[in-house]
GROMACS .gro file of C-alpha atoms in nm:
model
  348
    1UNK     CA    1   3.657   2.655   8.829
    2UNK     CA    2   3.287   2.666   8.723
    3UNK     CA    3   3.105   2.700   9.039
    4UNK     CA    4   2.943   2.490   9.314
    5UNK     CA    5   2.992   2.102   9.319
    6UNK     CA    6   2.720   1.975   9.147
    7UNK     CA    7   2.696   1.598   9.189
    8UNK     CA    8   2.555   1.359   8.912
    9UNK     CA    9   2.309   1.216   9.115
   10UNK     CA   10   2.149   1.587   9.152
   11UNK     CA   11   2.153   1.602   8.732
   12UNK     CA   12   1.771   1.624   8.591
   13UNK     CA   13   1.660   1.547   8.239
   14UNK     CA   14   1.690   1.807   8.002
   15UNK     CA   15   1.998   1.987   8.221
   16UNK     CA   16   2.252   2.137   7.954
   17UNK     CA   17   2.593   2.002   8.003
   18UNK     CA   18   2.893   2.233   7.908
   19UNK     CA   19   3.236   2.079   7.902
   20UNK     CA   20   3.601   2.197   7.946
   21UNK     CA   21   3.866   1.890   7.814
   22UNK     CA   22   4.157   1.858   8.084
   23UNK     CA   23   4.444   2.077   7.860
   24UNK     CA   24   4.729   1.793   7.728
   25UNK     CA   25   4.853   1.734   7.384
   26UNK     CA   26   4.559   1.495   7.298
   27UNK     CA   27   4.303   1.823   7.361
   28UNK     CA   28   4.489   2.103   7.119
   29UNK     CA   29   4.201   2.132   6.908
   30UNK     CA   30   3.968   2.155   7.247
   31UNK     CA   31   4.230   2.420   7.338
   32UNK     CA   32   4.203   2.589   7.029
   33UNK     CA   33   3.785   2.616   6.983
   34UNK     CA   34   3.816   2.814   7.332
   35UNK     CA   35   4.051   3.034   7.226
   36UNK     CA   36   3.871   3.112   6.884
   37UNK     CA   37   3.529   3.096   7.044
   38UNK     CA   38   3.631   3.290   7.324
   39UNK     CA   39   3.464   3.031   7.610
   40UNK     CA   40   3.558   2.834   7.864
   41UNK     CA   41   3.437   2.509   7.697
   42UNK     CA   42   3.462   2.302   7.396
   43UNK     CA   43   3.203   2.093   7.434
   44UNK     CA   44   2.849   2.063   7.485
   45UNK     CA   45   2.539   1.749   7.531
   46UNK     CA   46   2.179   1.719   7.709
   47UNK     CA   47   2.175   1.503   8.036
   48UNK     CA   48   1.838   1.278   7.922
   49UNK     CA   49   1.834   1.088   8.266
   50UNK     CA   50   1.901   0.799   8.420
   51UNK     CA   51   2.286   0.832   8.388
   52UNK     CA   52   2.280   0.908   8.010
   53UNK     CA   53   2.407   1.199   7.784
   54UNK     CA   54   2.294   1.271   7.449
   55UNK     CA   55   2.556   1.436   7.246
   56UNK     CA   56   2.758   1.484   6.921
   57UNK     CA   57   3.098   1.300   6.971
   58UNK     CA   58   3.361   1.205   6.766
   59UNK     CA   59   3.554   0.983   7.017
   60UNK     CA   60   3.435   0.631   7.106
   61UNK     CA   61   3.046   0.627   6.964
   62UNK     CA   62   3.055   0.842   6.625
   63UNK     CA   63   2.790   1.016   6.568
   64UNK     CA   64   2.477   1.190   6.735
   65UNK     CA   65   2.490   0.896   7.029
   66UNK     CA   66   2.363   0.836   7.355
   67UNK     CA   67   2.656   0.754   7.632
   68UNK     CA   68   2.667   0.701   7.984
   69UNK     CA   69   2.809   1.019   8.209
   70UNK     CA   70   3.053   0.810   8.289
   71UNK     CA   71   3.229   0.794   7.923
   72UNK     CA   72   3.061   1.120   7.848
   73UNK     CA   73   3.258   1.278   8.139
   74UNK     CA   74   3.611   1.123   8.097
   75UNK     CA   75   3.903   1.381   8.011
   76UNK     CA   76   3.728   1.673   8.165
   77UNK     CA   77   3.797   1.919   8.426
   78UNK     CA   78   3.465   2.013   8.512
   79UNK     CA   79   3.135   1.999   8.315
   80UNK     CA   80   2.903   2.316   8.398
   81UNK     CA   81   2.559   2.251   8.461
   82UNK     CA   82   2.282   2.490   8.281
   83UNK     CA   83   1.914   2.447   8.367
   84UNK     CA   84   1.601   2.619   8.204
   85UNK     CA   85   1.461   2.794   8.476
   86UNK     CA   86   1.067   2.813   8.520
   87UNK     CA   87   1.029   2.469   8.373
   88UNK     CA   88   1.143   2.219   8.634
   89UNK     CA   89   1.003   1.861   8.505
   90UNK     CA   90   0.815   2.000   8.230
   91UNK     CA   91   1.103   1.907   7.949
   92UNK     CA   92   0.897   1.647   7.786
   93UNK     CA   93   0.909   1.844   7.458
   94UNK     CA   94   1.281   1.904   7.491
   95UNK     CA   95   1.358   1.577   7.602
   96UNK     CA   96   1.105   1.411   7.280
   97UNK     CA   97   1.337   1.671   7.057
   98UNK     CA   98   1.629   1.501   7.118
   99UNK     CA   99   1.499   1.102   7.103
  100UNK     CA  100   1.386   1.213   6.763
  101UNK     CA  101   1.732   1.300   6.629
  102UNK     CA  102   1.901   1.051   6.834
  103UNK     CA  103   1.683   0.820   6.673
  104UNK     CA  104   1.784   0.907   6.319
  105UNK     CA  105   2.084   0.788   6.173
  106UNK     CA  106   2.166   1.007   5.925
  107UNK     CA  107   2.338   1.241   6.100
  108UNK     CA  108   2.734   1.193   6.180
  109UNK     CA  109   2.929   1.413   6.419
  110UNK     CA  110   3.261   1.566   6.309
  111UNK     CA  111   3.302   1.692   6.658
  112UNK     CA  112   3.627   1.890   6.648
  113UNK     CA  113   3.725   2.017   6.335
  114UNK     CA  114   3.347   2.060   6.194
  115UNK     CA  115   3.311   2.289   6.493
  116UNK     CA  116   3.702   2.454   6.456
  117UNK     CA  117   3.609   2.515   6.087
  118UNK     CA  118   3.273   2.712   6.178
  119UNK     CA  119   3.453   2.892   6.420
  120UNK     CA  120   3.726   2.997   6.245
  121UNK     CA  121   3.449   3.052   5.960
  122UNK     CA  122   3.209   3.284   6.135
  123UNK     CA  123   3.451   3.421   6.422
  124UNK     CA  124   3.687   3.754   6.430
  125UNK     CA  125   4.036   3.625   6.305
  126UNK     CA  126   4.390   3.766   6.274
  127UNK     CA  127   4.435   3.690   5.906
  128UNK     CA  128   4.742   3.937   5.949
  129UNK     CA  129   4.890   3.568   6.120
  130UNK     CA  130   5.047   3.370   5.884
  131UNK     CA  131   5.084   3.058   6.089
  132UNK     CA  132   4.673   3.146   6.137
  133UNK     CA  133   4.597   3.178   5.762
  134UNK     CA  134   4.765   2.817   5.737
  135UNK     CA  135   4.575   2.651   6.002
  136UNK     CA  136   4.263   2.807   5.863
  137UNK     CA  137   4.319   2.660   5.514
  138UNK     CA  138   4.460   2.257   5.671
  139UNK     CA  139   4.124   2.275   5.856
  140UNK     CA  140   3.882   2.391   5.572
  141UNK     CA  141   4.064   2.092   5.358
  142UNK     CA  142   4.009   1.837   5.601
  143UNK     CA  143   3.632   1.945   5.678
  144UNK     CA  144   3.583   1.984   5.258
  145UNK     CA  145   3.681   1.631   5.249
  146UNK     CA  146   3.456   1.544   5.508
  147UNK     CA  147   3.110   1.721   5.393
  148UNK     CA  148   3.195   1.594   5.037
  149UNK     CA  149   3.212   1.261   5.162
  150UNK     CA  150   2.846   1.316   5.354
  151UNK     CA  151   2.693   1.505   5.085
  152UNK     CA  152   2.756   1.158   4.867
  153UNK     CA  153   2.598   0.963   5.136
  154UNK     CA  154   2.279   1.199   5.194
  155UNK     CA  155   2.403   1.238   5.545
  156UNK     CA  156   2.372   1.514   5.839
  157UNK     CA  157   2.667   1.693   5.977
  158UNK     CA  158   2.613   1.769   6.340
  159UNK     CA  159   2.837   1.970   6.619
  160UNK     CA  160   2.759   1.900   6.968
  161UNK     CA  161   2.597   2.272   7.040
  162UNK     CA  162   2.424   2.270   6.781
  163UNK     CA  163   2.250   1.914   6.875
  164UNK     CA  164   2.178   2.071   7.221
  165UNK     CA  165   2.074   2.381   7.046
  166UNK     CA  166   1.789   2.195   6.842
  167UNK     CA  167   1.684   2.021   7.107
  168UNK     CA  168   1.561   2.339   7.244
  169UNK     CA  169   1.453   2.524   6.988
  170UNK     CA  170   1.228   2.229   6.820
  171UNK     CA  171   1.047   2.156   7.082
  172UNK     CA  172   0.767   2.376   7.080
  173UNK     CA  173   0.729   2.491   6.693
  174UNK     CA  174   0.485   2.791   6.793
  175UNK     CA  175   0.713   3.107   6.717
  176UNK     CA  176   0.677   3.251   7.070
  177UNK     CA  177   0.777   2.938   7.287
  178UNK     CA  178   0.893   2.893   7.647
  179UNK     CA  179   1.165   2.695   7.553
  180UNK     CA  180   1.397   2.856   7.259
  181UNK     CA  181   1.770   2.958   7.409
  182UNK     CA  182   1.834   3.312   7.309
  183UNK     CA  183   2.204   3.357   7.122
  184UNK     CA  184   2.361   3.646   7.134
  185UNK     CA  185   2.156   3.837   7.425
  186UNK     CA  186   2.039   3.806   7.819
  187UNK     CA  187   1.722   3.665   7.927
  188UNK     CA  188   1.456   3.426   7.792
  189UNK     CA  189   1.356   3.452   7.423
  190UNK     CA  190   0.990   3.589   7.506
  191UNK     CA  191   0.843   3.757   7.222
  192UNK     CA  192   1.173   3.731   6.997
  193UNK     CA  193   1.033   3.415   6.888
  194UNK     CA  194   1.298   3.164   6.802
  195UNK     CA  195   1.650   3.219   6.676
  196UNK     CA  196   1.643   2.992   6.367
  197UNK     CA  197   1.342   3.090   6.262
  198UNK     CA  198   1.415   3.453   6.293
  199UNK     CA  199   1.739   3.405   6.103
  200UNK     CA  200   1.494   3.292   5.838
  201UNK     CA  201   1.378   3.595   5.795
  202UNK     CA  202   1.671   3.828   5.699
  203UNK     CA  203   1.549   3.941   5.313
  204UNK     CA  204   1.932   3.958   5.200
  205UNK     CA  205   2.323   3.815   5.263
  206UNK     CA  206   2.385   4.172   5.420
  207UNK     CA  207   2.055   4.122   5.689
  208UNK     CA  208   2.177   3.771   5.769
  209UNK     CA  209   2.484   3.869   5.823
  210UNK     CA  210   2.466   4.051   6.089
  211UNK     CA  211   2.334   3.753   6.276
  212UNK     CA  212   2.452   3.723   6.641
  213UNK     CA  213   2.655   3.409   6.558
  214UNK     CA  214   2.873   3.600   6.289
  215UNK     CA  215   3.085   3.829   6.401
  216UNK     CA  216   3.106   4.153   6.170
  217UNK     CA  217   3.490   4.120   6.121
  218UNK     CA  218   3.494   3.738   6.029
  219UNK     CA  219   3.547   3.578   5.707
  220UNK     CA  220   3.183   3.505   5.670
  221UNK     CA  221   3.128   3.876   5.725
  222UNK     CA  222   3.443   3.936   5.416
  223UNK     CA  223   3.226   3.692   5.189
  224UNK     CA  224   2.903   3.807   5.266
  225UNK     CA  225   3.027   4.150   5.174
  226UNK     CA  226   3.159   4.001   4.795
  227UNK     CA  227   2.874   3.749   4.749
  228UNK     CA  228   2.997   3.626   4.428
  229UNK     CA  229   3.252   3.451   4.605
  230UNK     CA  230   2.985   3.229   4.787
  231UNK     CA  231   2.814   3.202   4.495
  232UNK     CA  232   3.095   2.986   4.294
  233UNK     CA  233   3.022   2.590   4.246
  234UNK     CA  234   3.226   2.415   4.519
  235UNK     CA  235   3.471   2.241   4.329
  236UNK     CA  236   3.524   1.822   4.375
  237UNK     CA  237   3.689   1.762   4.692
  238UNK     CA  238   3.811   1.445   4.685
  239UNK     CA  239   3.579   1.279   4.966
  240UNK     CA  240   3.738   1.156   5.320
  241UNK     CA  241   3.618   0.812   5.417
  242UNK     CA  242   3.339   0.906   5.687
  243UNK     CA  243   3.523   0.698   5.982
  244UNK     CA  244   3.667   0.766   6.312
  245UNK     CA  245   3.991   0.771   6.143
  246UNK     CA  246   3.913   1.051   5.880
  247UNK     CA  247   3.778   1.266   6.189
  248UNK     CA  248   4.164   1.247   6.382
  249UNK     CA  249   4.359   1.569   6.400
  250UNK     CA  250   4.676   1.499   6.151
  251UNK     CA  251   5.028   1.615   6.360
  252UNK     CA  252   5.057   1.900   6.088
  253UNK     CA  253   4.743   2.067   6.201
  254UNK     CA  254   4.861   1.997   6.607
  255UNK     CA  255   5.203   2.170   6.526
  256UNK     CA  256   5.023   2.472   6.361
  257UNK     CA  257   4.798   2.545   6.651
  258UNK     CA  258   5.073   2.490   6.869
  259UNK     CA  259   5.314   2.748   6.669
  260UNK     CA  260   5.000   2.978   6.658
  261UNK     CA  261   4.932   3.019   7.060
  262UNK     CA  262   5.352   3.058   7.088
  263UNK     CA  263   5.323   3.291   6.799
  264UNK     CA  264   5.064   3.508   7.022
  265UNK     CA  265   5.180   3.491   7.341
  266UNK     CA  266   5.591   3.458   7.342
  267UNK     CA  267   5.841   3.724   7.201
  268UNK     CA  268   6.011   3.398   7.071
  269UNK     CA  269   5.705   3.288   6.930
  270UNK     CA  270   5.620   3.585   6.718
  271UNK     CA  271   5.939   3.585   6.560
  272UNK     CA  272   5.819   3.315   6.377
  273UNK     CA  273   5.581   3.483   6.208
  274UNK     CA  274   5.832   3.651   5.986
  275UNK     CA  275   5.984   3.310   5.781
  276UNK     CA  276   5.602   3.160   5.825
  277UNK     CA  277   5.460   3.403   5.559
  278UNK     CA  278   5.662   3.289   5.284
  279UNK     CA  279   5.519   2.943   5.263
  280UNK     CA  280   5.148   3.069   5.395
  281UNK     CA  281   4.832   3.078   5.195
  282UNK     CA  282   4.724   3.505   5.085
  283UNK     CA  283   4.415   3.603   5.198
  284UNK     CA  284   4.237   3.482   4.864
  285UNK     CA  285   4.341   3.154   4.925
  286UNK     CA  286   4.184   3.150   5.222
  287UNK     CA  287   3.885   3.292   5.161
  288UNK     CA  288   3.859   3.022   4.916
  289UNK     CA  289   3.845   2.750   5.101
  290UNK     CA  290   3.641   2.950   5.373
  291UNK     CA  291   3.431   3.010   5.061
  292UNK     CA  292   3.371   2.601   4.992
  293UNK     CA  293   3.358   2.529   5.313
  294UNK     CA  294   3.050   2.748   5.339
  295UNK     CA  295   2.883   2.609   5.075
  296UNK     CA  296   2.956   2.250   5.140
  297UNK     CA  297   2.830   2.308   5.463
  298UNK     CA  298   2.532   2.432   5.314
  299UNK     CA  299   2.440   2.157   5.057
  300UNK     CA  300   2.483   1.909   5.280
  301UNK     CA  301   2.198   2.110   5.584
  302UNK     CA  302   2.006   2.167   5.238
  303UNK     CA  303   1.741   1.870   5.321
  304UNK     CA  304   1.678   1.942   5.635
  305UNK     CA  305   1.626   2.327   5.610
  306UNK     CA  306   1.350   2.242   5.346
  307UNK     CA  307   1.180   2.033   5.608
  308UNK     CA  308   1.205   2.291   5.870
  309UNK     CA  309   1.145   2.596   5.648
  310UNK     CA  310   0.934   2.485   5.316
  311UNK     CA  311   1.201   2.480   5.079
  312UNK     CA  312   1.533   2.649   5.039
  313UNK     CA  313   1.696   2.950   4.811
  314UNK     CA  314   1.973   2.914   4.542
  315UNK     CA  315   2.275   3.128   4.614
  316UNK     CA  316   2.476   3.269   4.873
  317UNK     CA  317   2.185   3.427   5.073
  318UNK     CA  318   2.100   3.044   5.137
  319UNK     CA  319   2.477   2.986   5.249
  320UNK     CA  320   2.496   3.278   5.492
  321UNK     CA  321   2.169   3.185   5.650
  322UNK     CA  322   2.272   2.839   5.678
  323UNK     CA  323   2.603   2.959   5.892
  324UNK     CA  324   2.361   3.175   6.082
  325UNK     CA  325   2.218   2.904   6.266
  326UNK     CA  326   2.512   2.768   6.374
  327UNK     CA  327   2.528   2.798   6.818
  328UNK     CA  328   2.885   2.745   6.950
  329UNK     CA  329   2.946   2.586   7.278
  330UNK     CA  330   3.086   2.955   7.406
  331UNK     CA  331   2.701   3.059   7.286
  332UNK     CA  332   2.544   2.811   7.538
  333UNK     CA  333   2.787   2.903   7.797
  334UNK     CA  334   2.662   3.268   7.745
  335UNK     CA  335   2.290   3.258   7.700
  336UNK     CA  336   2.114   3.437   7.955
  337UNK     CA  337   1.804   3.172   7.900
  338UNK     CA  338   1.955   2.935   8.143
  339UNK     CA  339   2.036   2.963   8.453
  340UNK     CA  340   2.365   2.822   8.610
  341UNK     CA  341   2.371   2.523   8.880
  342UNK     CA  342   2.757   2.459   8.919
  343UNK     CA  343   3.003   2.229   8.785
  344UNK     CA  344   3.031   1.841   8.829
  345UNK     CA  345   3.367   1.776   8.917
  346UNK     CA  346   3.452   1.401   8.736
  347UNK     CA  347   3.694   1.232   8.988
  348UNK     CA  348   3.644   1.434   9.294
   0.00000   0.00000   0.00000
């Protein structure tokens, strides 16, 4: 449960919208992003009024889309409600912020895997796991695939809490502004300025780092610690077809993350560990592909982060910064900026 019902008639504009995908075999990944990101939700979008959600979702309308609560909603539990307090019909800016990217249509969400890679990019892992170290690799393949596909069409990658995330942070571009969400800490962002911006400026891959949004035992952390590894051309990736199709979980990935959770929580389960490290990627491997993923990921944010910031730098400082400014749906849910309403209840 998530708190008091909160029904959709009592939503407001600009309300943050935190979801948590009913648990069945068609939600695994969902599943998995909470377990990685440590949350109670998978999912985030902005409520922009008058019975319409602006988010990042794969399923149905592709894309950085506006749908109505009512698809928005389906297949969930509960959807928390966040509000910014102290600004009660004064999200014009916020509200603008998110028309403007809505509007633009060259950015494409990768909802699930996108945000699974980051995660398992930029999030303590058991690499000891063998059945982890495989799903880690199948997920930085497919999302590889992906960004090389969008880097060849000059397009945006988007998750859905990072979307809400911008929305937020670009309204007001003065550095101290009311309404910046701070990541990694309690209370409003007062005289922190905001978090991107701040990210900005860390002088070196060590500074950046130790952003809020990477933890210090992650594989970010391992590469940021050998930065020749992030400094390596990504290779070719043969690109994925940008379609709804190309953005499906494959069954092999679903039976990995299923033999993972069994492998952590059943006597049974880790047994299987054992004949699952023979045919498992090593830990170079993996931070291989954790490696291109990173810097995929980064070539294809490169034209926007000139926009925002003046220009970009060459080399893996660039690439850790970029992963910096990733915010996970577990990163809303935490933020002490916003203040919590309840839960609506779809169905009830």
């Amino acid at each position: 449960m998530a708190g008091n019902h909160v029904r959709i008639r009592d939503l407001e504009a600009g309300d943050v919208l935190l979801y948590r995908p009913t648990d069945s075999w068609k939600n695994v990944i969902s599943k998995m992003i909470r377990m990685i990101d440590g949350g109670e939700v998978s999912h985030a979008g902005i409520y922009l009024g008058d019975g319409q959600v602006g988010e990042a979702l794969i399923a149905g309308n592709s894309g950085v889309n506006r749908n109505s609560v009512e698809v928005s909603f389906d297949g969930c539990d509960w959807v928390a409600v966040r509000r910014l307090p102290g600004k009660r019909n004064d999200l014009r800016p916020v509200l603008a912020a998110a028309t403007t990217m809505l509007d633009q249509k060259n950015r494409y969400a990768y909802e699930q895997i996108l945000l699974l890679a980051v995660l398992l990019l930029t999030r303590k892992v058991k690499l000891e796991n063998p059945i982890l170290r495989k799903i880690i690799t199948t997920t930085m393949d497919k999302a590889n695939r992906w960004l090389s596909a969008m880097l060849g069409e000059g397009r945006e990658p988007m998750i859905c809490s990072e979307f809400v995330y911008r929305c937020y942070d670009q309204a007001d571009e003065r550095d101290e502004d009311p309404y910046s969400l701070l990541i990694g800490g309690g209370g409003p962002v007062a005289a922190q300025g905001r978090f991107m911006r701040r990210r900005r400026h860390a002088a070196s891959p060590a500074a950046a780092a130790q952003a809020p949004t990477i933890h210090p035992e992650s594989l970010m952390a391992r590469l940021a610690n050998n930065p020749p590894k992030l400094a390596m051309q990504a290779g070719p990736a043969a690109a994925a077809p940008a379609d709804e199709t190309a953005a499906q979980p494959d069954p092999e990935l679903i039976a990995l993350i299923k033999a993972y959770e069994a492998s952590e929580h059943s006597p049974v389960g880790k047994a299987m560990q054992a004949p699952a490290a023979a045919a498992a990627p090593d830990i170079d491997e993996v931070e291989a592909k954790a490696g291109e993923f990173a810097q995929l990921l980064q070539m294809t944010k490169a034209p926007m982060q000139a926009a925002a910031y003046g220009g970009v730098e060459d080399g893996p400082t660039e690439v850790i910064r970029t992963i910096s400014d990733f915010v996970t749906p577990a990163d809303l849910w935490r933020t002490g900026s916003l203040s919590s309403l309840g839960a609506v209840y779809p169905g009830r």
